[in-house]
mmCIF file of C-alpha atoms in Angstrom:
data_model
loop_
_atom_site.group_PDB
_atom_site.id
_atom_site.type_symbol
_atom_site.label_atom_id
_atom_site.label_comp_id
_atom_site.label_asym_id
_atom_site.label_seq_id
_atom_site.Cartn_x
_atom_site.Cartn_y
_atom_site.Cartn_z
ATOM 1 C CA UNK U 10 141.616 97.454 117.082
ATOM 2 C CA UNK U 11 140.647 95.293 114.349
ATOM 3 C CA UNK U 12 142.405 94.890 110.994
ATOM 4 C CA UNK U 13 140.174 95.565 108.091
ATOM 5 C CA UNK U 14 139.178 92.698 105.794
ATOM 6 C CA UNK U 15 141.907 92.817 102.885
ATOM 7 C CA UNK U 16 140.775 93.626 99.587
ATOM 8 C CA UNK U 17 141.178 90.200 97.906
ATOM 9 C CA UNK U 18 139.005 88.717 101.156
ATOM 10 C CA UNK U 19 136.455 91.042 100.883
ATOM 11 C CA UNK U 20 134.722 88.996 98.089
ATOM 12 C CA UNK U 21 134.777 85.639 99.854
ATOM 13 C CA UNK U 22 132.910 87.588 102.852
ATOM 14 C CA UNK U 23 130.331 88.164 100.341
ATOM 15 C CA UNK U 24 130.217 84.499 98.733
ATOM 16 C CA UNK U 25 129.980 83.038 102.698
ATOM 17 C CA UNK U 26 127.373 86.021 103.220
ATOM 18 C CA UNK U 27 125.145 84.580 100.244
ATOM 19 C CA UNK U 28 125.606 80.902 100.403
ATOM 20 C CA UNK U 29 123.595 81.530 103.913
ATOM 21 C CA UNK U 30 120.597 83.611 102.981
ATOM 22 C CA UNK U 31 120.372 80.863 99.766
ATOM 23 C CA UNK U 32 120.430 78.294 102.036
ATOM 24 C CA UNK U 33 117.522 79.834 104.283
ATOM 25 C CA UNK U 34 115.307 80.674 101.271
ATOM 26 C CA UNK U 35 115.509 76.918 100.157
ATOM 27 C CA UNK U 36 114.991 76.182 104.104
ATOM 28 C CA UNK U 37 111.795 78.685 103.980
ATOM 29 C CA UNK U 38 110.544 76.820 100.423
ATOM 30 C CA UNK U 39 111.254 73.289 102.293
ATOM 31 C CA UNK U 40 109.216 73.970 105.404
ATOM 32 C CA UNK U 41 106.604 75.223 102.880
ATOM 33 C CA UNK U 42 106.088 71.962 101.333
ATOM 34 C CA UNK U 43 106.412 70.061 104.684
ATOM 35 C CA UNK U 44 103.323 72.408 105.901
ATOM 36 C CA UNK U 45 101.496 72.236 102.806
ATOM 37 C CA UNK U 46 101.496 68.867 102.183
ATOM 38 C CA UNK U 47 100.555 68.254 106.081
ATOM 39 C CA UNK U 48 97.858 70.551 105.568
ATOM 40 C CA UNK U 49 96.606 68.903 102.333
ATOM 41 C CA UNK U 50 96.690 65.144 104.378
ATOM 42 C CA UNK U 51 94.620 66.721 106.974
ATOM 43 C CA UNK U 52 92.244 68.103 104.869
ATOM 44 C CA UNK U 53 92.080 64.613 103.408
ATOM 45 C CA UNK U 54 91.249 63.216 106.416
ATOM 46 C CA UNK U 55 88.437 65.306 108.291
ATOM 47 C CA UNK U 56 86.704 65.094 104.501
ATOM 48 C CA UNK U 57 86.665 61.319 104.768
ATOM 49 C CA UNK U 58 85.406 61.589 108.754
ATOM 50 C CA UNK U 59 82.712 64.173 107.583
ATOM 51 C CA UNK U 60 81.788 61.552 104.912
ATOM 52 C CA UNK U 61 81.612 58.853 106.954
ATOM 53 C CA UNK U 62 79.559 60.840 109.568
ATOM 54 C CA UNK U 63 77.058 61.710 106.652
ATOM 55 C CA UNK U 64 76.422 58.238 105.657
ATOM 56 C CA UNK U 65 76.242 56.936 109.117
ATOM 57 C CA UNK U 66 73.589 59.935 109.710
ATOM 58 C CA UNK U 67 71.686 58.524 106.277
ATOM 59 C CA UNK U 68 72.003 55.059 107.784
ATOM 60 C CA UNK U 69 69.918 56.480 111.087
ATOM 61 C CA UNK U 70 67.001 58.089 108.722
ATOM 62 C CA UNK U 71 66.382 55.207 107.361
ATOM 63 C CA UNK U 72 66.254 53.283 110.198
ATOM 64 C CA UNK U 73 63.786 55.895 112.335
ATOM 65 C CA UNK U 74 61.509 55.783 109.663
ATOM 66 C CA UNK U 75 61.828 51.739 109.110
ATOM 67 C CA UNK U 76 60.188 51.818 113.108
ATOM 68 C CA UNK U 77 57.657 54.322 112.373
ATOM 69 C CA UNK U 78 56.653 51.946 109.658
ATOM 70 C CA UNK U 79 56.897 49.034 111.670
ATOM 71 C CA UNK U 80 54.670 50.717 114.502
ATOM 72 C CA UNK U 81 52.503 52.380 112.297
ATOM 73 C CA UNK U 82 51.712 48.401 110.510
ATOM 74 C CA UNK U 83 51.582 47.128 114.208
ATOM 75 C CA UNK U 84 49.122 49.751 115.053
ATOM 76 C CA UNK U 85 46.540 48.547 111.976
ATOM 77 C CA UNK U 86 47.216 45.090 113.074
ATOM 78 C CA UNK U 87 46.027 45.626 116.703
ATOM 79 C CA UNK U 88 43.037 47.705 115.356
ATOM 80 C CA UNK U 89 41.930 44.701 113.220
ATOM 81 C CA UNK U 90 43.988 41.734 113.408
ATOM 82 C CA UNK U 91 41.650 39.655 111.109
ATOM 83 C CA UNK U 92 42.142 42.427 108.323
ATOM 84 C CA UNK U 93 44.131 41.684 104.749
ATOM 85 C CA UNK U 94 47.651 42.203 105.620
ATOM 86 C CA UNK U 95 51.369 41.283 103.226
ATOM 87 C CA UNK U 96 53.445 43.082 100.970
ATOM 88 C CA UNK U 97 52.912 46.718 100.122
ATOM 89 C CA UNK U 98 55.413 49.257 99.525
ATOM 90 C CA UNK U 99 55.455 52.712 101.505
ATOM 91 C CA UNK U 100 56.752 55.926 99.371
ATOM 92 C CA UNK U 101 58.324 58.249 102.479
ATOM 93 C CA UNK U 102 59.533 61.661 101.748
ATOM 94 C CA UNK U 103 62.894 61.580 103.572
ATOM 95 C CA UNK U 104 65.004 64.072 101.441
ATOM 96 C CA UNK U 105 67.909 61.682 101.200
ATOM 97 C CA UNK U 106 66.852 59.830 97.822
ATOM 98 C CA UNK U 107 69.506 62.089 96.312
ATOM 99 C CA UNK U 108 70.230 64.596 98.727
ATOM 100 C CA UNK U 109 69.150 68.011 97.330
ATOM 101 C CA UNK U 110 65.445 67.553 98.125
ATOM 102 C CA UNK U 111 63.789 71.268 99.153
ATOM 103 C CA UNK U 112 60.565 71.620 100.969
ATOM 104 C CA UNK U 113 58.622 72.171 97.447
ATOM 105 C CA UNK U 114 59.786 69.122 96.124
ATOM 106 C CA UNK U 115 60.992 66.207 98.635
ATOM 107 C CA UNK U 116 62.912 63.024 98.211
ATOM 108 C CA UNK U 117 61.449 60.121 98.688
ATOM 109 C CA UNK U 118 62.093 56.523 99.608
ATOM 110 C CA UNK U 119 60.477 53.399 98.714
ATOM 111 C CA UNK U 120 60.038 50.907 101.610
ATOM 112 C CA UNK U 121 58.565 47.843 101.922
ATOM 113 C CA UNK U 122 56.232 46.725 104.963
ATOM 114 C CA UNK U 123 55.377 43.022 105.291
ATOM 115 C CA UNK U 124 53.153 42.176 107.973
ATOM 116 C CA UNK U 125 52.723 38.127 108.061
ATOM 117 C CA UNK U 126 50.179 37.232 110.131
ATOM 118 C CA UNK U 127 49.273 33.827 111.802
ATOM 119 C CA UNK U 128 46.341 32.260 113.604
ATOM 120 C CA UNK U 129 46.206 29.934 116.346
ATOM 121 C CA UNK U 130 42.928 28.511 117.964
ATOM 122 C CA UNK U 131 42.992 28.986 121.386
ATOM 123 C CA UNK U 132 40.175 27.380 123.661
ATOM 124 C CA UNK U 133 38.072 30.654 124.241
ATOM 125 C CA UNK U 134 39.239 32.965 121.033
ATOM 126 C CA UNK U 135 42.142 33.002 118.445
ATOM 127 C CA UNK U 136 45.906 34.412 119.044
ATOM 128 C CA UNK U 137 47.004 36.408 116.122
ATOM 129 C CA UNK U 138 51.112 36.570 115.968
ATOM 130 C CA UNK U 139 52.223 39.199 113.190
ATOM 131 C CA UNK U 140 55.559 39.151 111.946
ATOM 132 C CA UNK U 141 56.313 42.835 110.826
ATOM 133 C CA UNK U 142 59.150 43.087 108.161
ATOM 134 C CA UNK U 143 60.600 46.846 107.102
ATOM 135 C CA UNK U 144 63.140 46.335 103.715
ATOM 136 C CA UNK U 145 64.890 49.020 101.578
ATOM 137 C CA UNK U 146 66.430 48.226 98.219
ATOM 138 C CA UNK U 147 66.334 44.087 99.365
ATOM 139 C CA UNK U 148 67.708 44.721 103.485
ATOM 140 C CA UNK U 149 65.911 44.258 106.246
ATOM 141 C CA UNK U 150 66.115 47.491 108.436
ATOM 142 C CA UNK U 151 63.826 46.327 110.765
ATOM 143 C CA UNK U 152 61.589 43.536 112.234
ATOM 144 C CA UNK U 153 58.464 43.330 114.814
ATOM 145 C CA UNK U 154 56.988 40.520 116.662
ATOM 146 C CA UNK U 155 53.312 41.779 117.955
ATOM 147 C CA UNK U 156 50.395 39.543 118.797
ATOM 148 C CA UNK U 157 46.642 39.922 119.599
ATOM 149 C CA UNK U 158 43.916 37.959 121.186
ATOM 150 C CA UNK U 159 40.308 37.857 120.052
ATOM 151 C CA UNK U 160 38.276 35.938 122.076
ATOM 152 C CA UNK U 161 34.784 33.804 120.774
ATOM 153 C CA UNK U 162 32.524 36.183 122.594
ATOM 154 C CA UNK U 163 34.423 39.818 121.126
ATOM 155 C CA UNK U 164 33.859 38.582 117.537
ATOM 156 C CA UNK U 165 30.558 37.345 118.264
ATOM 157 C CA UNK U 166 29.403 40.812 119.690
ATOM 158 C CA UNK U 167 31.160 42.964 116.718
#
């Protein structure tokens, strides 16, 4: 049998009794924060990777269409290697000019394709060597060596 709590202890049960369930709301507004701000550093972070993975993607683009350039240029210089080649600039519609390009209306990009080209006598014909040069906004994304022979007797019959 258990003695009942005496009337002058009966409000110190009650102080002990509250003091807890204070203590666990502050615990409960603690863990909160912890979990908030953890969730806010997180957030932080996956926004930078995406970011990063965006630019790096933009970075690609370019370069695929700096070698479509490059080949396209190498493709006119094996056609007619004696042609007019140098500087020219290439407008490409790429969509990532300012990124909020829609089919109606597409970005575009401003590359420039330099194609130097240089003879050398050869005994029987001429060696052409073409230096092919892709730049956006002053860097080089790409470069091509290429080279093509025309003998005497093939520019004699054309």
């Amino acid at each position: 049998m258990q003695a009942s709590p005496k009337p002058w202890e009966r409000p110190l049960a009650r102080v002990k009794q509250t003091r807890s369930s204070a203590f666990s709301g502050a615990a409960f507004v603690i863990e909160a924060l912890i979990l908030l701000v953890f969730l806010a550093a997180c957030l932080a972070l996956f926004m930078s990777m995406f970011g990063t993975a965006n630019e790096i993607g933009v970075e690609n683009t370019r370069q695929e269409q700096a070698i479509t350039l490059a080949a396209n240029e190498a493709e006119l210089f094996a056609a007619d290697p004696t042609g007019s080649f140098g500087a020219h600039e290439v407008s490409v519609a790429t969509g990532l000019a300012g990124r909020t390009a829609t089919s109606a209306s597409p970005e575009t990009e401003i590359f420039t394709v330099r194609c130097d080209v240089t003879p050398e006598a050869m005994a029987a014909g001429t060696l052409y060597r073409a230096l092919i040069t892709i730049t956006f906004e002053g860097e080089t994304l790409y470069s091509l060596q290429t080279a093509h022979y025309v003998s005497d007797t093939e520019s004699e019959v054309a």
